[in-house]
Coordinates of C-alpha atoms in Angstrom, one line a residue:
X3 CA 109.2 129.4 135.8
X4 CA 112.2 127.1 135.8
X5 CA 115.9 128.3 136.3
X6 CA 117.3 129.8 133.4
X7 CA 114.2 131.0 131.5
X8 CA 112.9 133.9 133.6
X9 CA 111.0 136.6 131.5
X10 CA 112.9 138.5 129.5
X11 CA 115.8 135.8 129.4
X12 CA 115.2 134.7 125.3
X13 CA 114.6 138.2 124.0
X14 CA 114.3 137.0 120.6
X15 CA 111.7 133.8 121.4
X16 CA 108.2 134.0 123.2
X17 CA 108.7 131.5 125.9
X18 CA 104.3 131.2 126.7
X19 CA 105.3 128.1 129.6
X20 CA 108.3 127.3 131.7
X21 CA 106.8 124.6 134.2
X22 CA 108.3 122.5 136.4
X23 CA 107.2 119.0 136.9
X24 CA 108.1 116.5 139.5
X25 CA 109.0 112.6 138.4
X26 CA 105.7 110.9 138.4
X27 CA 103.7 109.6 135.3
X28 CA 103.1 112.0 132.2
X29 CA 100.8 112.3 129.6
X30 CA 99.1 109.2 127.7
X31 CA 100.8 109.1 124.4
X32 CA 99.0 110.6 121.3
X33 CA 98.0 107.5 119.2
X34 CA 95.4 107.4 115.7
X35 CA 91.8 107.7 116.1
X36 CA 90.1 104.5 117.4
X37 CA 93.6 103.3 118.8
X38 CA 94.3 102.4 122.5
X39 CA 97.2 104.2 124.4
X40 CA 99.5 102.7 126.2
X41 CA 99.9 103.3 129.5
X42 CA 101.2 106.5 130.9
X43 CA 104.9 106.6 131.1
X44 CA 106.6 107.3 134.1
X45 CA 108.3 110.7 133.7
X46 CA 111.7 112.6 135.1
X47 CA 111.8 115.7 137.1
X48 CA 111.7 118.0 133.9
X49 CA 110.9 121.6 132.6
X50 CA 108.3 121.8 130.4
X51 CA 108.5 125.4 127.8
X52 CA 106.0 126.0 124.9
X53 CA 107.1 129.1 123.2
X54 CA 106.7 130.5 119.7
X55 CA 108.9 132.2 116.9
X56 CA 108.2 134.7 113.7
X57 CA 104.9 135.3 115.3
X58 CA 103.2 137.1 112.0
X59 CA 100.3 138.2 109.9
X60 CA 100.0 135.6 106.7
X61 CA 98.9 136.6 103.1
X62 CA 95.5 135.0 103.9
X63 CA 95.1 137.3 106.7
X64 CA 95.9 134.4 109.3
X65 CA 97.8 134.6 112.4
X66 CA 100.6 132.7 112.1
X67 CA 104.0 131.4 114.2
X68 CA 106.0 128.3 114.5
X69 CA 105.5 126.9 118.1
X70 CA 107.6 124.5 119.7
X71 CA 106.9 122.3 122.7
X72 CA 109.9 121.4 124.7
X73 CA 110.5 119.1 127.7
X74 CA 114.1 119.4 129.8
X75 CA 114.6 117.1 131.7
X76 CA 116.8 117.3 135.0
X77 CA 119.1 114.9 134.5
X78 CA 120.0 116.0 131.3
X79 CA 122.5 113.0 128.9
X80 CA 123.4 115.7 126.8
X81 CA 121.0 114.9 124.3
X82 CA 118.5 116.6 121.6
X83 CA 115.9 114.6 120.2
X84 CA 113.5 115.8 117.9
X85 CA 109.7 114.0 117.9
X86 CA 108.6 114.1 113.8
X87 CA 105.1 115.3 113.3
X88 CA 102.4 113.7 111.1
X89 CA 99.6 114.5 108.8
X90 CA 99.1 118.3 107.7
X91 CA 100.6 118.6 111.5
X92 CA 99.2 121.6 113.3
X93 CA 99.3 120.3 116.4
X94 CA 102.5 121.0 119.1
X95 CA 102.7 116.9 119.9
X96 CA 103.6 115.9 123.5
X97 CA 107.4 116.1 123.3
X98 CA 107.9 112.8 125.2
X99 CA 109.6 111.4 122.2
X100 CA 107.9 107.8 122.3
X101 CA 107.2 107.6 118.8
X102 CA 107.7 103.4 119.4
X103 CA 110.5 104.3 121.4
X104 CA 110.1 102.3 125.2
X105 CA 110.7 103.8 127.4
X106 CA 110.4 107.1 125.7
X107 CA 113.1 109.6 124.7
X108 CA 112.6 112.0 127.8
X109 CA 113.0 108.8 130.4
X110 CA 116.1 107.9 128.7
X111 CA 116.9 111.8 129.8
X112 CA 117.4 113.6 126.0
X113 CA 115.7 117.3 125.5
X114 CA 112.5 116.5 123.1
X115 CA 111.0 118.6 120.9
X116 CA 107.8 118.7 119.0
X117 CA 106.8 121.4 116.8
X118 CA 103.1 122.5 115.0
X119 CA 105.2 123.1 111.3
X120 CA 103.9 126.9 111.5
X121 CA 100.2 126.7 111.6
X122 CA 97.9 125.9 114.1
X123 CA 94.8 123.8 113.5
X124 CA 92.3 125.5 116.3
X125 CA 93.7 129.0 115.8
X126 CA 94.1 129.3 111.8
X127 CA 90.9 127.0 111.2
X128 CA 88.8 127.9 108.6
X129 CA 85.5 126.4 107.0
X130 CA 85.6 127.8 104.2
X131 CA 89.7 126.8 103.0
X132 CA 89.4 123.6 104.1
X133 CA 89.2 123.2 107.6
X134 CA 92.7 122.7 108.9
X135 CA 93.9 122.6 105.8
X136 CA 93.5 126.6 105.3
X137 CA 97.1 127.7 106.1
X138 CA 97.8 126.0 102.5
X139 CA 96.6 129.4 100.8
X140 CA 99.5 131.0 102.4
X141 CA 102.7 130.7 100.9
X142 CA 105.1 130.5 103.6
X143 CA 102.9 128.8 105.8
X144 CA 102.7 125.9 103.4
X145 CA 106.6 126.1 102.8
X146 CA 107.3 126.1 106.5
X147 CA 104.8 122.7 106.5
X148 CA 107.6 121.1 104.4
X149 CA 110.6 122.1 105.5
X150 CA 111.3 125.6 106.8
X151 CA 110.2 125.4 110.5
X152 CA 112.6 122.6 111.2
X153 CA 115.4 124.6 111.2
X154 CA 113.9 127.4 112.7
X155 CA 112.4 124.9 115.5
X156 CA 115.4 123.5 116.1
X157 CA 117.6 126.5 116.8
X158 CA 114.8 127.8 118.7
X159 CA 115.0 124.3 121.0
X160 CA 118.8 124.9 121.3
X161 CA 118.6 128.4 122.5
X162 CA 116.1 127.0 125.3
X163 CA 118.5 124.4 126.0
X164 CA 121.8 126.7 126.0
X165 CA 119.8 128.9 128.2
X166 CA 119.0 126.0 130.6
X167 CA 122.0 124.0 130.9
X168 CA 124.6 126.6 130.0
X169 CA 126.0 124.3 126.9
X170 CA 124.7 122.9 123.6
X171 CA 123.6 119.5 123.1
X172 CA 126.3 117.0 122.6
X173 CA 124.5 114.9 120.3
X174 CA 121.0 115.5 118.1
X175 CA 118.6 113.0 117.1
X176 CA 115.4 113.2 114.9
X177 CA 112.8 110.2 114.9
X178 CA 109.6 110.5 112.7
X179 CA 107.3 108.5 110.4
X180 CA 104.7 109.3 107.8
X181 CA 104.8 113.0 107.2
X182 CA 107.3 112.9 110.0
X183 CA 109.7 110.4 107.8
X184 CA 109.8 113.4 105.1
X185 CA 110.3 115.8 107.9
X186 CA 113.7 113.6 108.7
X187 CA 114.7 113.5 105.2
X188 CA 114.4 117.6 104.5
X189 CA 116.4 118.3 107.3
X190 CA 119.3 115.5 106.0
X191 CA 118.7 117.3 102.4
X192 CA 118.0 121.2 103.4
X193 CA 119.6 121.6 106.5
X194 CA 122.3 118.9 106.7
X195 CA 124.2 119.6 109.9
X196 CA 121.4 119.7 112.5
X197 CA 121.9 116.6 113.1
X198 CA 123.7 113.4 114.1
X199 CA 121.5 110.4 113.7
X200 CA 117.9 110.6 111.6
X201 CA 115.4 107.5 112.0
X202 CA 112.5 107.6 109.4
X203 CA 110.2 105.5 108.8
X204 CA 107.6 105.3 106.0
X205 CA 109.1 108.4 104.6
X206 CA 106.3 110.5 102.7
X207 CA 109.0 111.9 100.6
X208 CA 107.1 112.2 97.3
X209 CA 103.6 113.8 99.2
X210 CA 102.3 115.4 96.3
X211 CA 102.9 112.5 94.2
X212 CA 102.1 109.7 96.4
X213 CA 97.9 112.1 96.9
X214 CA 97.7 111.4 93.0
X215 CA 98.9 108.3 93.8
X216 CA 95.4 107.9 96.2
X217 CA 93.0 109.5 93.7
X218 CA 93.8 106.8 91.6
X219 CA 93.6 104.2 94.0
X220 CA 90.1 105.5 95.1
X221 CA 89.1 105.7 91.2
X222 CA 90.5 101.7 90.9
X223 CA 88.1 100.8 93.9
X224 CA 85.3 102.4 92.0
X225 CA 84.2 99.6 90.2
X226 CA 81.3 98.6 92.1
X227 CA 79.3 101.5 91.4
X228 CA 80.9 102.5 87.8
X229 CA 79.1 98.6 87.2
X230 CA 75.7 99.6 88.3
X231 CA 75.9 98.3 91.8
X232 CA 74.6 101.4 93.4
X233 CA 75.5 105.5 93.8
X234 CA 78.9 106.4 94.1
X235 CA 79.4 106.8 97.7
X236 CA 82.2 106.0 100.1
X237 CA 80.4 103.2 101.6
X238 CA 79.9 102.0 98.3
X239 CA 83.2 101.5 97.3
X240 CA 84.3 100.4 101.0
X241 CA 82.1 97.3 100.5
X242 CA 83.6 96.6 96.6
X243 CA 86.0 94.1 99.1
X244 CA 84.7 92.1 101.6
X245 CA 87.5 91.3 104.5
X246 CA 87.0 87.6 103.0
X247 CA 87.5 88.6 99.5
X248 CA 91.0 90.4 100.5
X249 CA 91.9 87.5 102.7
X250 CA 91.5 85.3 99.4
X251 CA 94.2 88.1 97.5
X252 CA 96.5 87.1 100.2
X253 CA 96.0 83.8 100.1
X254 CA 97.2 84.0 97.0
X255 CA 99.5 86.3 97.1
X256 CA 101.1 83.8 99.3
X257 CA 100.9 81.0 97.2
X258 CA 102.7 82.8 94.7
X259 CA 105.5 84.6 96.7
X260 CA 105.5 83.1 100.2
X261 CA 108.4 80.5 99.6
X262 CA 110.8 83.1 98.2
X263 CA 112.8 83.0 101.6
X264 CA 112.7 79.5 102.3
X265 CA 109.6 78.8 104.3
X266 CA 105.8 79.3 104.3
X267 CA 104.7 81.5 106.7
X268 CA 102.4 83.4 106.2
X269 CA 105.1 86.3 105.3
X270 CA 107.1 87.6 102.0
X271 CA 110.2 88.6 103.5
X272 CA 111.7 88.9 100.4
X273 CA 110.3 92.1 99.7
X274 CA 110.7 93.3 95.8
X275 CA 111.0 89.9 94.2
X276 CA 107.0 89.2 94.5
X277 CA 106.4 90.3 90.5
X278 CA 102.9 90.0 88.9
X279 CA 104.4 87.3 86.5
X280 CA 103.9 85.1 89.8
X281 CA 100.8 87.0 91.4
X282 CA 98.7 87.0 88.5
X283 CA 98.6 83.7 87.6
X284 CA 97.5 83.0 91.2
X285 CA 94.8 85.5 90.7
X286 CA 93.1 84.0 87.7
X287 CA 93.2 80.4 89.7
X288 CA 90.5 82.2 92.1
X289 CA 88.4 84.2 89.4
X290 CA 84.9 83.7 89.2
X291 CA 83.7 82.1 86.4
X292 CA 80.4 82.6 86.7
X293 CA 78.6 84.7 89.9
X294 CA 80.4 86.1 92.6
X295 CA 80.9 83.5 95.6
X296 CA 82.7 83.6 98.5
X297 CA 85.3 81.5 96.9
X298 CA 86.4 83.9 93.8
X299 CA 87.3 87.4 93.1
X300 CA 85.1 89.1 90.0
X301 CA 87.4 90.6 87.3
X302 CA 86.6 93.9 88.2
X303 CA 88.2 93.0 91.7
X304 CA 91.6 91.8 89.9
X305 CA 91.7 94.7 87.5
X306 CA 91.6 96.7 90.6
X307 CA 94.4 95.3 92.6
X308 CA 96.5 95.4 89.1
X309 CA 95.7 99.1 89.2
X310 CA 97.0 99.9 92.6
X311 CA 99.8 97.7 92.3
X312 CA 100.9 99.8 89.0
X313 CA 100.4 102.8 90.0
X314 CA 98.9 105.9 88.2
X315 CA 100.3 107.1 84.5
X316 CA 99.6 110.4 82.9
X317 CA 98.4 110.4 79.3
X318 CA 102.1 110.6 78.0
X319 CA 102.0 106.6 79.7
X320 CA 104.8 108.4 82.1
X321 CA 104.7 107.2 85.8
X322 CA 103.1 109.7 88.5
X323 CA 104.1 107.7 91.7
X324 CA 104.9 104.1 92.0
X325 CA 102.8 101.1 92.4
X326 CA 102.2 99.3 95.4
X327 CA 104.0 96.0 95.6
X328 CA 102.5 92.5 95.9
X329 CA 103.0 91.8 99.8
X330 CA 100.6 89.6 102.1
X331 CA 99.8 92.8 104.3
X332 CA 97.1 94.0 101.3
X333 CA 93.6 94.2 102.8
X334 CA 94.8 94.0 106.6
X335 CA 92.7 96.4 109.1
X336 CA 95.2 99.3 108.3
X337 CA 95.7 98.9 105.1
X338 CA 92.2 98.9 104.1
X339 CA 91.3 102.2 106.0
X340 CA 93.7 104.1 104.0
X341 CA 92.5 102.8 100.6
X342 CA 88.9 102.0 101.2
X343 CA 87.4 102.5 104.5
X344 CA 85.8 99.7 106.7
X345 CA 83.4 97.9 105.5
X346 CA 80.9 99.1 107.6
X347 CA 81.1 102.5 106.8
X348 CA 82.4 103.6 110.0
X349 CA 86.1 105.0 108.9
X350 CA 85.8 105.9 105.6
X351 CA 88.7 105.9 103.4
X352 CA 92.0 108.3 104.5
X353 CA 92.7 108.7 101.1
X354 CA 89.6 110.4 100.8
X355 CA 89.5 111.9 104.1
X356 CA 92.9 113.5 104.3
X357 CA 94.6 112.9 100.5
X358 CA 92.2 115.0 98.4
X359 CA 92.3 117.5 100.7
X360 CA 95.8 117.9 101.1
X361 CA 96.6 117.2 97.1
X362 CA 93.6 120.2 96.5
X363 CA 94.6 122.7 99.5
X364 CA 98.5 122.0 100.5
X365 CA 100.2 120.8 97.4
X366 CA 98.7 122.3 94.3
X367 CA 99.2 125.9 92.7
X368 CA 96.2 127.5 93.2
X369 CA 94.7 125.7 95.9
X370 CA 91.3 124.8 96.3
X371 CA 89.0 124.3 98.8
X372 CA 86.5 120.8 98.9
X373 CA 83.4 120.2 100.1
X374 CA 84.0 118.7 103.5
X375 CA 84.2 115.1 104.8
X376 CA 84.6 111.8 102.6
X377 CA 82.2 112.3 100.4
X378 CA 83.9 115.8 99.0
X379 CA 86.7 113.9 99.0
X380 CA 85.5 111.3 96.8
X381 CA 83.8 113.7 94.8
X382 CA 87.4 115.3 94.2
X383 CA 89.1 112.2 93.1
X384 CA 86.7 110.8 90.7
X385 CA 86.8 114.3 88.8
X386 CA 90.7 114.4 89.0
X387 CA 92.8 114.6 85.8
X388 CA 95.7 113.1 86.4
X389 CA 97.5 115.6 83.7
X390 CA 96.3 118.7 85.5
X391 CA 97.1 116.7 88.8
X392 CA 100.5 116.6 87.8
X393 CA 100.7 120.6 86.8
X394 CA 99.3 122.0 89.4
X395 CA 101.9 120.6 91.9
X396 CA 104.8 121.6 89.8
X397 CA 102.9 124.9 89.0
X398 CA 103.8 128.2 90.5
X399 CA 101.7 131.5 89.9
X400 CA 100.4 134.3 91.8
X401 CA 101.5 134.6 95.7
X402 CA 103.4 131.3 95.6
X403 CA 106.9 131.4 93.9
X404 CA 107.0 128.3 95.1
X405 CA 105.8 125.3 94.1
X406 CA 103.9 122.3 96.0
X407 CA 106.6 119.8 94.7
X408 CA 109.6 122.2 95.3
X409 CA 107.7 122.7 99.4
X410 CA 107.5 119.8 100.3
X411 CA 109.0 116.9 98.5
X412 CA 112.5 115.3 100.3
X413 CA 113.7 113.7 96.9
X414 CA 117.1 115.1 96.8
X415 CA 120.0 112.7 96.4
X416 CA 122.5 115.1 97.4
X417 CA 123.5 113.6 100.8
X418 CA 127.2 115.0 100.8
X419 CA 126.9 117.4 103.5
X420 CA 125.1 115.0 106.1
X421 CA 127.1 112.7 105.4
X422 CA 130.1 114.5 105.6
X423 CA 130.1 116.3 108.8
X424 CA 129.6 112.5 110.3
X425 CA 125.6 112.0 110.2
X426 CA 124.1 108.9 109.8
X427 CA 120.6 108.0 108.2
X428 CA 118.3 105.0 108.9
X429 CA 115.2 104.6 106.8
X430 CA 112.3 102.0 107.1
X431 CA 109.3 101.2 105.3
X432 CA 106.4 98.2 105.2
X433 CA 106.4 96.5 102.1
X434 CA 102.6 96.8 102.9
X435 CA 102.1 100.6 103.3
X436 CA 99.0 101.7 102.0
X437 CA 99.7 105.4 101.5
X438 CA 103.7 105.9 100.7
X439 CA 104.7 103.0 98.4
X440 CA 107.8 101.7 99.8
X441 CA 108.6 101.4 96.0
X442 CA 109.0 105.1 95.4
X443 CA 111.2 105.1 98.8
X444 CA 113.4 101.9 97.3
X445 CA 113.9 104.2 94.0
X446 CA 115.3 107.2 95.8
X447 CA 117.3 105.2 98.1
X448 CA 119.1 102.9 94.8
X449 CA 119.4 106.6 93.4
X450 CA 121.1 107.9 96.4
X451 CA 123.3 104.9 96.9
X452 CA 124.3 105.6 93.1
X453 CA 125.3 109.0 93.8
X454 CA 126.8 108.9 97.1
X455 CA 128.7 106.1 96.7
X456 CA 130.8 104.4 99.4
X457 CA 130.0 107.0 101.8
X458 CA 126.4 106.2 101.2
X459 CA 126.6 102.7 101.7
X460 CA 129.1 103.1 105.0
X461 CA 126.5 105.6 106.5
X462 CA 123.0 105.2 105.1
X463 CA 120.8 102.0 105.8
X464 CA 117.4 100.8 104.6
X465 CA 115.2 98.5 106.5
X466 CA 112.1 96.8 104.2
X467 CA 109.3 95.7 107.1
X468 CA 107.8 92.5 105.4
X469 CA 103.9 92.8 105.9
X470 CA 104.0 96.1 107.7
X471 CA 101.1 98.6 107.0
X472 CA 101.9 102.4 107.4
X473 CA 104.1 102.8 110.3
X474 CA 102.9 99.9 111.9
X475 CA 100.3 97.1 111.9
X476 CA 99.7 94.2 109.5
X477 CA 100.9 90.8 109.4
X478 CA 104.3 91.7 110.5
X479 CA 107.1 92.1 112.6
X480 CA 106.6 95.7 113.6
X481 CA 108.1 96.3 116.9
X482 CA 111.4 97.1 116.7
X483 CA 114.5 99.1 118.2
X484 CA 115.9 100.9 115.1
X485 CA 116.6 104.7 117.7
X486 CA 119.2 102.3 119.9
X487 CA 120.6 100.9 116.7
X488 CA 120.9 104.6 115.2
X489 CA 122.4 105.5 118.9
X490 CA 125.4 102.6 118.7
X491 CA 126.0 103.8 115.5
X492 CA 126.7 107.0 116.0
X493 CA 128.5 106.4 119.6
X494 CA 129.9 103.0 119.6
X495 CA 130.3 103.0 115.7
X496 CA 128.3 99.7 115.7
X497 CA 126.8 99.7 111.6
X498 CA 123.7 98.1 111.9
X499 CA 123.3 95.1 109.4
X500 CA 120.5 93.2 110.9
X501 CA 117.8 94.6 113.5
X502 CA 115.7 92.5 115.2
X503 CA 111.9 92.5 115.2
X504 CA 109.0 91.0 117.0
X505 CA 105.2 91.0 115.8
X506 CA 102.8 92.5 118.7
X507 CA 99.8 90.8 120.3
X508 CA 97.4 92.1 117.5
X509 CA 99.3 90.9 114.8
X510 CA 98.6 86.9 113.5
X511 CA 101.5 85.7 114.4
X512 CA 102.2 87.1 118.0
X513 CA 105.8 86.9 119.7
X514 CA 107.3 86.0 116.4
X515 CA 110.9 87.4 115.4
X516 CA 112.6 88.1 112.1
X517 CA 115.9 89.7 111.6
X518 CA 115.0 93.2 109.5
X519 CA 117.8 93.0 107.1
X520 CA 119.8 96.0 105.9
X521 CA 119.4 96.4 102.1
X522 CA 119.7 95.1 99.2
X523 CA 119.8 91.6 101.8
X524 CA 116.4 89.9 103.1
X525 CA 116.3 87.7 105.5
X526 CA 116.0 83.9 104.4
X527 CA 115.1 80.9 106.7
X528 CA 118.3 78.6 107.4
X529 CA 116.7 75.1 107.2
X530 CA 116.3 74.3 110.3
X531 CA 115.6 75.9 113.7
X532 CA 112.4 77.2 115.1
X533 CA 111.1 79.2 112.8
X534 CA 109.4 81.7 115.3
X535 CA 113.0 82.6 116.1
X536 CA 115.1 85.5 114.3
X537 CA 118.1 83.5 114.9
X538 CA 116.5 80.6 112.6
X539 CA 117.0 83.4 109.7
X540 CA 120.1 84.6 108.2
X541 CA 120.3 88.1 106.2
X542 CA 121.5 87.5 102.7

């Protein structure tokens, strides 16, 4: 038990652990499925506490509580830093606060906290809701998914700390992608002085949109089968692209957009200005004209990219969730596990895997259960009408006074409060994100600026990642050190115009730099200089 949190200590928390742990190497990090971690970091002397608040019976007849997971280090800065979860969460995280972060958050000596969003996926499992997806038949689970067990998390953590140290933190940080990016932007929206400095990247801030958004990519990828080229299946649709016929789209793409920013590189940094009026064209220059060779796309191919890069409509021709813009990351390992799956049928598609489930179970009024695996997935999306789609996520009824939409969207552009007890928000998105369209992210944040004016602009930044899948990957520059830019900011005042990025040893272009440049600038080449170099690139 370490000092300060003997039993009985936190009356009104469950403290399950207090365990110290000498300096020495931690935990590997938690990484995706099929992904290598890196190394182990080397660790502080710290105090390791899981504990548990609002420990309760739901309306589904599920035990329920909000568990945190908390390390303390020894030599303590002074500092709270909250990890971001992802997914349908569930699971407590490591609370080492990597999260691209080297070396990690509880090296650099800050408090981190993780948190399982009220609902555990071992303990409130359940074949027949879903899976880990059952705590979506309980209202107040599924509201403290989207936004209510932040709070409570965090004044949880800083009861722990108090208790600990004897003082509150001196400054709070949150870091999250994905489903942890819409975490970052409820707590700027709901509960707006938390904290100091919020890093988000590939913000899910529209979730219930963005799983109609999947159905319909899944349905525009259906055009191998809906042609009589065999059963509906997800391998079937996995294999409607070869990898060669999406390095052909890129090709393309490229053709079309790459020179925007001055040079040809195998990258559209100028994210936004890559319009089908220049894509298409392209396109049609590699359309079969008779049978399908490795040299042409069918039509059915193009009408299919057109489709995910407009996005889905209900029958009113009104816009459910944005398109996907044209960028040179389309089809890369990443991207193409989200939409379709690996060719070989080994990963099938995400979308189908984890967005028709979440659009059936989490965000829709009532939910629904699916058959499990891909192919109930698929089953679910092919069936989808887009109108009832659209209902049921605004819809309220029974149990849930609540909507899906009003749980756990982070649309609000009502920043005044964050921004005026002195926080400051950082946002960053691939222009090749599979999942969250950094479109419907670019809308929110033009919409934000609008409203919030100059203290918007003095304290908000955006960050467009040219070729970056979700969160990372694709033909990109996607290692980069946007927390220490959010830490100058909010310590040494330093605004961050321009961040520097490197591309990693799996990308195509290993060891080369670009300057991420703070919106509405990109960053163009200069004319001269090498151009693997960020300082060959000016932001403008």
């Amino acid at each position: 038990m370490c000092k300060g949190l003997e039993q009985g200590a936190l009356p009104d928390l469950v403290i399950e652990t207090a365990q110290a742990h000498p300096a020495g190497p931690g935990p590997a990090a938690l990484v995706p499925p099929g992904m290598t971690p890196p190394p182990a970091p080397i660790l502080p002397a710290h105090c390791e506490v899981i504990g548990h608040t609002e420990q309760r019976v739901g309306r589904d007849g599920q035990d329920y509580a909000i568990r945190f997971h908390l390390r303390l280090p020894e030599a303590w800065n002074g500092g709270l830093f909250f990890q971001g979860g992802g997914g349908s969460d569930g699971d407590l995280g490591d609370a080492l606060g990597a999260m691209g972060i080297s070396p990690p958050a509880l090296a650099r000596g800050y408090a981190v906290l993780s948190q399982d969003s009220g609902h555990d996926n071992k303990a409130n499992f359940d074949p027949k809701r879903g899976g880990t997806l059952a705590f979506g038949f309980d209202p107040l689970a599924r509201t403290n998914y989207g936004h209510a067990s932040l709070q409570k998390s965090v004044l949880a953590a800083r009861k722990v700390i108090a208790a600990r140290y004897g003082k509150a933190p001196r400054r709070s940080y949150f870091v999250g992608c994905s489903k942890g990016g819409q975490e970052g932007l409820a707590l700027v929206q709901r509960y707006p002085t938390l904290f100091d400095g919020v890093v988000v990247t590939a913000p899910g801030l529209s979730l219930p949109r963005a799983a109609i958004g999947e159905a319909w990519n899944t349905k525009s990828f259906s055009f191998s089968a809906a042609n009589g080229h065999g059963p509906l299946t997800p391998l079937n649709i996995a294999q409607g692209f070869s990898d060669a016929d999406f390095a052909l789209a890129r090709r393309a793409m490229l053709r079309a957009c790459d020179r925007l920013d001055g040079l040809a590189d195998g990258m559209i940094l100028a994210v936004g200005q890559c319009t089908s009026a220049r894509v298409l064209p392209a396109f049609n220059a590699i359309r079969c004209k008779g049978a399908k060779t490795d040299t042409c796309l069918t039509g059915e191919q193009i009408t299919a990219l057109q489709r995910v890069n407009g996005g889905p409509r209900n029958s009113r021709g009104q816009g459910i969730y944005p398109g996907f813009p044209w960028d040179a990351g389309w089809g890369a390992a990443d991207w193409r596990i989200w939409q379709l799956g690996t060719p070989d049928g080994r990963v099938p598609s995400l979308n189908m895997l984890m967005g028709a489930g979440a659009l059936a179970s989490i965000f829709s009024v009532p939910p629904q259960a699916l058959a499990p695996g891909a192919e109930g997935g698929l089953a679910f999306q092919m069936a989808l009408d887009l109108d009832r789609a659209e209902q049921g996520i605004l819809a309220r009824g029974g149990d849930f006074a609540t909507s899906g939409w009003e749980d756990i969207s982070a649309r609000s552009t009502d920043l005044s409060s964050f921004l005026g007890h002195g926080g400051r928000l950082m946002v960053l998105h691939g222009g090749s994100d599979p999942v969250f369209s950094i479109a419907d992210t670019l809308d929110w944040y033009r919409a934000m600026l609008a409203r919030g004016g100059d203290a918007a602009r003095a304290n908000t930044r955006f960050f467009a990642v040219p070729g970056m899948n979700h969160c990372t990957g694709g033909p990109a520059t996607d290692q980069y050190a946007a927390f220490d830019a959010m830490v100058a900011w909010v310590e040494q005042q330093h605004a961050p115009e321009r961040i520097i990025a490197r591309a990693g040893p799996a990308s195509p272009f290993p060891g080369r730099e670009r300057p991420l440049c703070a919106f509405p600038k990109i960053a163009r080449y200069r004319g001269h200089g090498d151009p693997e170099k960020a300082e060959s690139f000016v932001c403008s």
